C-alpha atoms as an extended CHARMM CRD file, in Angstrom:
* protein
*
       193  EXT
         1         1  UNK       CA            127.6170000000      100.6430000000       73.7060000000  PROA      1               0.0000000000
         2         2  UNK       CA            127.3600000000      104.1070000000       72.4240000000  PROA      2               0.0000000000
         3         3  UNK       CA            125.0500000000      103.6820000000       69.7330000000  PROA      3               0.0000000000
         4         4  UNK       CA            122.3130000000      101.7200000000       71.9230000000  PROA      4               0.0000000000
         5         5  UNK       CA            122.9160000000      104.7110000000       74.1620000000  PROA      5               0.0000000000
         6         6  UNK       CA            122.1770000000      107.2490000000       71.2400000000  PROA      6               0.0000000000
         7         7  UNK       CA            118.9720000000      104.9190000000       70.1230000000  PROA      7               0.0000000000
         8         8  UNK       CA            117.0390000000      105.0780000000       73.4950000000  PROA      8               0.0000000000
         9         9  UNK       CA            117.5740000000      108.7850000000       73.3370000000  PROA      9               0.0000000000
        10        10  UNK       CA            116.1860000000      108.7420000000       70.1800000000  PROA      10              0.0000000000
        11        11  UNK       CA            113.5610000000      106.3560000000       71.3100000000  PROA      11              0.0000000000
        12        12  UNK       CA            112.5900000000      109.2720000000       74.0140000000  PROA      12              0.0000000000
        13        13  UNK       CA            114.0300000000      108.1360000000       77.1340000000  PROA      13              0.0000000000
        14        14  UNK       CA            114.0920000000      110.3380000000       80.0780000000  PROA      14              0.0000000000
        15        15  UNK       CA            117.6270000000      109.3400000000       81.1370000000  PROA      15              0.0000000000
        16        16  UNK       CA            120.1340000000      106.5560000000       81.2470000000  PROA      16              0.0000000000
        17        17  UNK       CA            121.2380000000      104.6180000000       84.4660000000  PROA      17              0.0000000000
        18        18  UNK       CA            124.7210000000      103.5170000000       83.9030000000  PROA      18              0.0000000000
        19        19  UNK       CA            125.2290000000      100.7310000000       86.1960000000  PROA      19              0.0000000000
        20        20  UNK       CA            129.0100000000      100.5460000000       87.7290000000  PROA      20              0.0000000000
        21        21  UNK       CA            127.6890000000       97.7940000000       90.2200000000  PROA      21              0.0000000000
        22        22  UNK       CA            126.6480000000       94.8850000000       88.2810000000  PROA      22              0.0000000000
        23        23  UNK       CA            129.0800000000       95.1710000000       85.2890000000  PROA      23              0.0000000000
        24        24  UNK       CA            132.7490000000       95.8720000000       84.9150000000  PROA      24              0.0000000000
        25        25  UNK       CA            132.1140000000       99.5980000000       83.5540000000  PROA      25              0.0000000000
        26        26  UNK       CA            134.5230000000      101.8470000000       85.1150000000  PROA      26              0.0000000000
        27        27  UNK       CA            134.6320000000      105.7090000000       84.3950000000  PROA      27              0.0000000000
        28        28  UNK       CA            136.0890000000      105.6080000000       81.2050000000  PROA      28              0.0000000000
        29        29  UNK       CA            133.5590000000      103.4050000000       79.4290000000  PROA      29              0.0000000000
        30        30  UNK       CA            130.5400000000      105.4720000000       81.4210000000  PROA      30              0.0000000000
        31        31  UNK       CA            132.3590000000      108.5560000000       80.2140000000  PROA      31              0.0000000000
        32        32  UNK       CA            131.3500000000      107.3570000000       77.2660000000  PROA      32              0.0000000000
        33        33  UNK       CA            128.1650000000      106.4650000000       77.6000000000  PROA      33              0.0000000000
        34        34  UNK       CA            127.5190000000      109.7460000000       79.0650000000  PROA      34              0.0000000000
        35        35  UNK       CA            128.6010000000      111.5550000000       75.4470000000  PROA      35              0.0000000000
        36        36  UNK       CA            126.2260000000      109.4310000000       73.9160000000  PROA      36              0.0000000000
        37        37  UNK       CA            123.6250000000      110.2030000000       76.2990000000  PROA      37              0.0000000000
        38        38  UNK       CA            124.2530000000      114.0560000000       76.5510000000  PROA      38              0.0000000000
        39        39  UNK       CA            124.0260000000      114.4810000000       72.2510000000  PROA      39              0.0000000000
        40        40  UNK       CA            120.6880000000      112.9710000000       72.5600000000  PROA      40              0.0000000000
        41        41  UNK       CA            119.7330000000      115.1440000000       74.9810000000  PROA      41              0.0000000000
        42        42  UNK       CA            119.2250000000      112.5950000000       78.1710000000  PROA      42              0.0000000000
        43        43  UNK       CA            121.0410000000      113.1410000000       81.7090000000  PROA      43              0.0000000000
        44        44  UNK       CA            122.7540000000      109.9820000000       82.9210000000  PROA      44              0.0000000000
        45        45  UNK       CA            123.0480000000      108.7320000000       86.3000000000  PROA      45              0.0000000000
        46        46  UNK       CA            125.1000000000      106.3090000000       87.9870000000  PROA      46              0.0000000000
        47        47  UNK       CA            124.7880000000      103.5810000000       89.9890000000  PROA      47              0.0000000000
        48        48  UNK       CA            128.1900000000      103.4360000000       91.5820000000  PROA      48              0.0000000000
        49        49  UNK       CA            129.3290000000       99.8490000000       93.2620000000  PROA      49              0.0000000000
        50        50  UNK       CA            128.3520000000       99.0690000000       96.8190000000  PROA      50              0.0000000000
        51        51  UNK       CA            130.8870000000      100.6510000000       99.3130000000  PROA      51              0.0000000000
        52        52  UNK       CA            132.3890000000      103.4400000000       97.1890000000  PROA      52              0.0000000000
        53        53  UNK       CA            130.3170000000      106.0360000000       99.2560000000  PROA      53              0.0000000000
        54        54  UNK       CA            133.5220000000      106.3710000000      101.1290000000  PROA      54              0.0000000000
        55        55  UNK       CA            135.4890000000      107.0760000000       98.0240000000  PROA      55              0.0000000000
        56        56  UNK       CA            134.6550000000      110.8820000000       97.6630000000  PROA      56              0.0000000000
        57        57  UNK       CA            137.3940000000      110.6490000000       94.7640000000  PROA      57              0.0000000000
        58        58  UNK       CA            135.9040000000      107.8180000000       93.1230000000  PROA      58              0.0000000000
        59        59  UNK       CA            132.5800000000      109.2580000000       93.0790000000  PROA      59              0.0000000000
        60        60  UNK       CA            133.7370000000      112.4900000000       91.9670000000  PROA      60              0.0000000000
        61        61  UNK       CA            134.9280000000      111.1280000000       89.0250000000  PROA      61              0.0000000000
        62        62  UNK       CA            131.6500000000      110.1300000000       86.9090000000  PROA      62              0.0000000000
        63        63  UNK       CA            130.5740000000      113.6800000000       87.9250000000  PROA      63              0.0000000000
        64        64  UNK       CA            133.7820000000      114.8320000000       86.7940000000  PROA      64              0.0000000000
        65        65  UNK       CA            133.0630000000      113.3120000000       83.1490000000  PROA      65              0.0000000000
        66        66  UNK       CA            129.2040000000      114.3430000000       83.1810000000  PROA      66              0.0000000000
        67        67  UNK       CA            126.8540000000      112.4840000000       85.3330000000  PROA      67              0.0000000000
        68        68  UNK       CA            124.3770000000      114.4400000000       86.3540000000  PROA      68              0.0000000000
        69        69  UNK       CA            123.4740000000      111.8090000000       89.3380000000  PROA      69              0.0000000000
        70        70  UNK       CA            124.5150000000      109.3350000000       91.1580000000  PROA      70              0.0000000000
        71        71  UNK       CA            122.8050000000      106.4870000000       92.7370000000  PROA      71              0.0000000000
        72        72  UNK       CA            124.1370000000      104.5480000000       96.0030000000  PROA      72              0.0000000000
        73        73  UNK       CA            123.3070000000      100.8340000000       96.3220000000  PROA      73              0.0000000000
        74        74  UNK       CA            122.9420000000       99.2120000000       99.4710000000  PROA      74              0.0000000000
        75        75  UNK       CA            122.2990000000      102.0340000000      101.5580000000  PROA      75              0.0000000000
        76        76  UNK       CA            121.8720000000      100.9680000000      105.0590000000  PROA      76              0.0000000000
        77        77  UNK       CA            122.5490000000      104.2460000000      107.1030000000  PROA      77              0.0000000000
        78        78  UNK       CA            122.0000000000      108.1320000000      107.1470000000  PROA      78              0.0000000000
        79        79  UNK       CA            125.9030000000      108.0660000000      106.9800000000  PROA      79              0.0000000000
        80        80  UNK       CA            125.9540000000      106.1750000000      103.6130000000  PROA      80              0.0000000000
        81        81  UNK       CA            123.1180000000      109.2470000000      102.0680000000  PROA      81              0.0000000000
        82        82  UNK       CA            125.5400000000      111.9330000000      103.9780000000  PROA      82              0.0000000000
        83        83  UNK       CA            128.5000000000      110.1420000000      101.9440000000  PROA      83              0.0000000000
        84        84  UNK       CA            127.0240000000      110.5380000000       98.8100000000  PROA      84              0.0000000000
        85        85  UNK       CA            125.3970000000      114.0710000000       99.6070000000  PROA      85              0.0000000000
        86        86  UNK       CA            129.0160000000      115.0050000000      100.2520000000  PROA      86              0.0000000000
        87        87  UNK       CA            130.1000000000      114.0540000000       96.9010000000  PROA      87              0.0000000000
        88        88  UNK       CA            127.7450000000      115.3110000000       95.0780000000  PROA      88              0.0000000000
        89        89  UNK       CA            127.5270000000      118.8800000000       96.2850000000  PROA      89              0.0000000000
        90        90  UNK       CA            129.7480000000      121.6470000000       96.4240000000  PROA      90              0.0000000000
        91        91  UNK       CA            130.4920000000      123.1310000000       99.2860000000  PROA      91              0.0000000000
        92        92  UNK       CA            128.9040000000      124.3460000000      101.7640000000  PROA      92              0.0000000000
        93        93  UNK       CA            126.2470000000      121.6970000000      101.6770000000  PROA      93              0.0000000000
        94        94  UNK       CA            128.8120000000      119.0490000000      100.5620000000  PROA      94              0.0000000000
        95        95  UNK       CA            132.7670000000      118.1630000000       99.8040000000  PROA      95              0.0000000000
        96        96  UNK       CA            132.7300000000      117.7980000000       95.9680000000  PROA      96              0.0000000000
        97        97  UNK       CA            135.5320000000      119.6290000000       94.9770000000  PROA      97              0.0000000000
        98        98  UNK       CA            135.5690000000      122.5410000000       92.2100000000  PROA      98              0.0000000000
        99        99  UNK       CA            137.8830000000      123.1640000000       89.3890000000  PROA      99              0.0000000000
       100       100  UNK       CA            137.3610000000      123.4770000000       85.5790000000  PROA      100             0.0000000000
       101       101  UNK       CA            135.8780000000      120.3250000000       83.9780000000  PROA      101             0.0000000000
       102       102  UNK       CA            133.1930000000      118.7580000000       81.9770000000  PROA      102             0.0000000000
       103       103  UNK       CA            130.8010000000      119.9650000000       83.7600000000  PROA      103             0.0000000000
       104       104  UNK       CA            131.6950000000      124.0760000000       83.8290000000  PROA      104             0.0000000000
       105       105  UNK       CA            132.7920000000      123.7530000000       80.3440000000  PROA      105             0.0000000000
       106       106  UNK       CA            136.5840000000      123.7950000000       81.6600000000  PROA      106             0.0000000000
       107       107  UNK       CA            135.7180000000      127.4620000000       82.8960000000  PROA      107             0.0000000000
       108       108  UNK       CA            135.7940000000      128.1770000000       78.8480000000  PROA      108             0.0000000000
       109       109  UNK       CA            133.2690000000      129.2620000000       76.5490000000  PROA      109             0.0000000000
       110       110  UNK       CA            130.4160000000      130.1180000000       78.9980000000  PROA      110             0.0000000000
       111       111  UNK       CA            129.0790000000      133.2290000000       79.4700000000  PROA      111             0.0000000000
       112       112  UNK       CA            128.1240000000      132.1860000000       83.2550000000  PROA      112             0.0000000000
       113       113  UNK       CA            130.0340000000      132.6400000000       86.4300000000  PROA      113             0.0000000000
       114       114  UNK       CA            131.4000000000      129.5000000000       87.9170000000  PROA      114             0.0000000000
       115       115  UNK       CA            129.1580000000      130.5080000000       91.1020000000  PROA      115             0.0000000000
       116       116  UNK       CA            126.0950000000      130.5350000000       88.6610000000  PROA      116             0.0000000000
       117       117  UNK       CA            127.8150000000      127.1710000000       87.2070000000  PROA      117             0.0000000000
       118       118  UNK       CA            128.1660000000      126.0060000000       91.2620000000  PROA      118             0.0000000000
       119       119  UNK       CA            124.6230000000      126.4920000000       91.7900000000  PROA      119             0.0000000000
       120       120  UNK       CA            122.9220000000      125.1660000000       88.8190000000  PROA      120             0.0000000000
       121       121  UNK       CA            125.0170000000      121.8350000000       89.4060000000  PROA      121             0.0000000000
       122       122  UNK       CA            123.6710000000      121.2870000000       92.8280000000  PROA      122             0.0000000000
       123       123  UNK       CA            119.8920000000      122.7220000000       91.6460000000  PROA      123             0.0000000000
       124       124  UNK       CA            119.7610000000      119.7490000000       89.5600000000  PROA      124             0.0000000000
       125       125  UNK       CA            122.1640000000      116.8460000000       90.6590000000  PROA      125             0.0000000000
       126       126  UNK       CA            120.3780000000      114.2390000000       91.4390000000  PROA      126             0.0000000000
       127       127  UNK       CA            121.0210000000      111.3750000000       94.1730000000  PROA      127             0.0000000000
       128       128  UNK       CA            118.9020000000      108.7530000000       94.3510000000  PROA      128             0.0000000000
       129       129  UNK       CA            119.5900000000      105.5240000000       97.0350000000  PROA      129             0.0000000000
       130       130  UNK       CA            118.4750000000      101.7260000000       96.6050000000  PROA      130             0.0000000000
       131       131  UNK       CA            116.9080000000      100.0570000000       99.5320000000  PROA      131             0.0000000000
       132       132  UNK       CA            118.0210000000       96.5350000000       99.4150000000  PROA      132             0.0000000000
       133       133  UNK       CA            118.0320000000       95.0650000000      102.6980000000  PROA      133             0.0000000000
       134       134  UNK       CA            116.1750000000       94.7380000000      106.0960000000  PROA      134             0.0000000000
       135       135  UNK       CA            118.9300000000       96.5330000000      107.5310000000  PROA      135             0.0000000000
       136       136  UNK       CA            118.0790000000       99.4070000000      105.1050000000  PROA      136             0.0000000000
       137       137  UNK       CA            114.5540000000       98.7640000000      105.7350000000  PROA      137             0.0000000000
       138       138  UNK       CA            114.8680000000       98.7610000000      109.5020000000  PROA      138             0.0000000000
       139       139  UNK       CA            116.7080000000      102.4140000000      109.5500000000  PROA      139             0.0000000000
       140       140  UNK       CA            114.6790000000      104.1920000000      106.7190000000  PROA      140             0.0000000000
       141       141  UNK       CA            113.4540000000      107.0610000000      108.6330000000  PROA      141             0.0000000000
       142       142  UNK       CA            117.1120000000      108.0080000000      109.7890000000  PROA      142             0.0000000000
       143       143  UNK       CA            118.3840000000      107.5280000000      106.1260000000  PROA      143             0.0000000000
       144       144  UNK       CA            114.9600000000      109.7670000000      104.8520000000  PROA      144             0.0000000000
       145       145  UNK       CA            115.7350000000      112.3530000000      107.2960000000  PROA      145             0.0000000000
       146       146  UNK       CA            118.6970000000      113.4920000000      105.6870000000  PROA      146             0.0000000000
       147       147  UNK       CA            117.9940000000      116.2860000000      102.7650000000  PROA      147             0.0000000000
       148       148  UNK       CA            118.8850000000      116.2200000000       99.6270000000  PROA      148             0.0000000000
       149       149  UNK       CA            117.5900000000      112.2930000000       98.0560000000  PROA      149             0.0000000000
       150       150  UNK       CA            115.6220000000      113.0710000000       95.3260000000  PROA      150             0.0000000000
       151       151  UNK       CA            114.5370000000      109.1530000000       95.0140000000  PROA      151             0.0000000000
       152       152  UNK       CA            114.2180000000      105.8420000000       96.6550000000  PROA      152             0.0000000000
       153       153  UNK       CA            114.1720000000      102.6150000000       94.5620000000  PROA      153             0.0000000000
       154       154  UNK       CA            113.3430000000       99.4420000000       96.1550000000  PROA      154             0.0000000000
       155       155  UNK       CA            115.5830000000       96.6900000000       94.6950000000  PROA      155             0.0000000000
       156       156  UNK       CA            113.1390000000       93.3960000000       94.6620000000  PROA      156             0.0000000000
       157       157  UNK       CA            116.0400000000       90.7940000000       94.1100000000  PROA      157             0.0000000000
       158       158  UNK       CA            118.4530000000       91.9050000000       96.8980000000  PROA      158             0.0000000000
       159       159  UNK       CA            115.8620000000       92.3320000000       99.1070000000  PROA      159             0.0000000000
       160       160  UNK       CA            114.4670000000       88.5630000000       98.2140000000  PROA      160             0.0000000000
       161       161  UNK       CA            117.6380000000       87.1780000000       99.1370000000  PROA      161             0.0000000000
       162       162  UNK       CA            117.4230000000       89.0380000000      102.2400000000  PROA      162             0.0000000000
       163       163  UNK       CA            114.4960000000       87.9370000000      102.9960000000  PROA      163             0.0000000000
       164       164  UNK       CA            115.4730000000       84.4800000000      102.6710000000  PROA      164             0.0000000000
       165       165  UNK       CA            113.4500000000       83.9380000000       99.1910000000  PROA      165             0.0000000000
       166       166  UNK       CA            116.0100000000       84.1760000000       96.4320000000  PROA      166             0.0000000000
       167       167  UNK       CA            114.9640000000       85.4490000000       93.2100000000  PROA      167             0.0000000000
       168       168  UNK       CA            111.5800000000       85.0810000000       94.1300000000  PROA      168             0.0000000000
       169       169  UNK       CA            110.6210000000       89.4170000000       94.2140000000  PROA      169             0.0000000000
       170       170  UNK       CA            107.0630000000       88.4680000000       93.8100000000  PROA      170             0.0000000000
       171       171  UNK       CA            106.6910000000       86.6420000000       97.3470000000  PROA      171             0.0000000000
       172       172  UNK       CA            103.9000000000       87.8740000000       99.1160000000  PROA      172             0.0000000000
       173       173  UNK       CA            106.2520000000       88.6660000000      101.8130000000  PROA      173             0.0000000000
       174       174  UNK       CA            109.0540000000       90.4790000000       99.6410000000  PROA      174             0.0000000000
       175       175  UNK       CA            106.1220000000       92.6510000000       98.0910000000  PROA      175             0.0000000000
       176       176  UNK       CA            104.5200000000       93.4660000000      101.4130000000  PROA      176             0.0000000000
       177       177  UNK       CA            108.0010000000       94.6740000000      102.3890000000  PROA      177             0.0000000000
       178       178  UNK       CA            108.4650000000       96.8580000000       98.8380000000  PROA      178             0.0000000000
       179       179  UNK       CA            104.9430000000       98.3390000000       99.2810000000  PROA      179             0.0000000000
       180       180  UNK       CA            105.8330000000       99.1290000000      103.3720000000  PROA      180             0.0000000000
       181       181  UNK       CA            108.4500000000      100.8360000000      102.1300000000  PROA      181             0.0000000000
       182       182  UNK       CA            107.3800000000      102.3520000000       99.1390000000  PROA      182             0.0000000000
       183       183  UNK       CA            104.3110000000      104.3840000000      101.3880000000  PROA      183             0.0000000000
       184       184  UNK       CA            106.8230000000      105.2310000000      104.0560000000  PROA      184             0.0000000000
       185       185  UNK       CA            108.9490000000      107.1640000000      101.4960000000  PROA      185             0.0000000000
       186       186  UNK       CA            105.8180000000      108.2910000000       99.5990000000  PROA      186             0.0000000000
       187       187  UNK       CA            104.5760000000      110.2530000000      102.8250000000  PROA      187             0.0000000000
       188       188  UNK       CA            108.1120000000      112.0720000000      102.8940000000  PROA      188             0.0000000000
       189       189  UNK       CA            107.3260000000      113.5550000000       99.6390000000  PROA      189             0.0000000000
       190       190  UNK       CA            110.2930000000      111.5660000000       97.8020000000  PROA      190             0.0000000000
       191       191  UNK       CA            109.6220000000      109.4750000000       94.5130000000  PROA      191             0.0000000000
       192       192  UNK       CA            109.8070000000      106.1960000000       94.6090000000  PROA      192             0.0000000000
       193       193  UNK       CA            110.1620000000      103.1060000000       92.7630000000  PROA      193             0.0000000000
């Protein structure tokens, strides 16, 4: 809820993840969360649910109301990070589209151009991508080549499962994988986790 929210910021928490995968948040109730977030001074990004990267709309929507990120699970492809790179951007680097919200202060109030408003918004969204699967794992140098991921994050219970160990994320083989993975995306020069 809100208050928990307001308490980590309080706490000093660098940001929240609101997690539209593994709940039944939609935008609304992250809008929310991302007011509570935003007066405690911490950015929020979302984890949007697995296959909505083809849902520019959907996507746009938690930016719309003030994520400042968004975070694709399940990404198994270069097309799934070009998806989300799309909706996160303004043209000409992505798709979002641009009109007065949240964001730009509706166009009201700010003494800053909505070109200066344009740019600042894609300086410092933020997409980050969870590696999940051997299928990920297998095509991780196409998905790193394209620009604009700003993190990786190796989920440990997906992959498990995967992996044929369920729930067990400290198998020797299911950390062998995570640590593969996590120096392959180090030697890009994108953070990991």
């Amino acid at each position: 809820d809100t208050e928990h929210v307001e308490i980590l910021g309080l706490l000093g928490y660098d940001f929240l993840w609101a997690d539209a995968e593994h709940s039944y948040a939609d935008p609304e109730s992250i809008a929310s969360l991302i007011l509570a977030a935003e007066r405690r001074g911490m950015p929020t990004l979302v984890r949007i649910g697995y296959g909505y990267q083809n849902i520019i709309g959907h996507i746009q929507k938690y930016l719309v109301a003030g994520a400042q990120g968004i975070i694709l699970p399940q990404c198994e492809s270069a097309s799934d990070v070009e998806k989300i790179v799309a909706a996160v951007k303004f043209p000409p680097v992505g798709k979002r589209g641009l009109a007065g919200e949240r964001w730009n202060a509706w166009g009201l109030g700010s003494e800053k151009s909505l070109a200066k408003c344009v740019a600042e918004s894609d300086r410092n969204s933020v997409i980050g991508i969870l590696i999940e699967n051997n299928a990920g794992i297998s095509r991780l140098d196409e998905i790193l080549d394209v620009p604009g991921i700003d993190f990786v994050f190796v989920a440990p219970t997906d992959l498990s499962a995967d992996m044929g160990f369920h729930g067990e994320i400290r198998h020797p083989d299911v950390l062998a994988r995570i640590e593969e993975v996590g120096e392959r995306v180090k030697k890009r020069g994108i953070a990991v986790g």
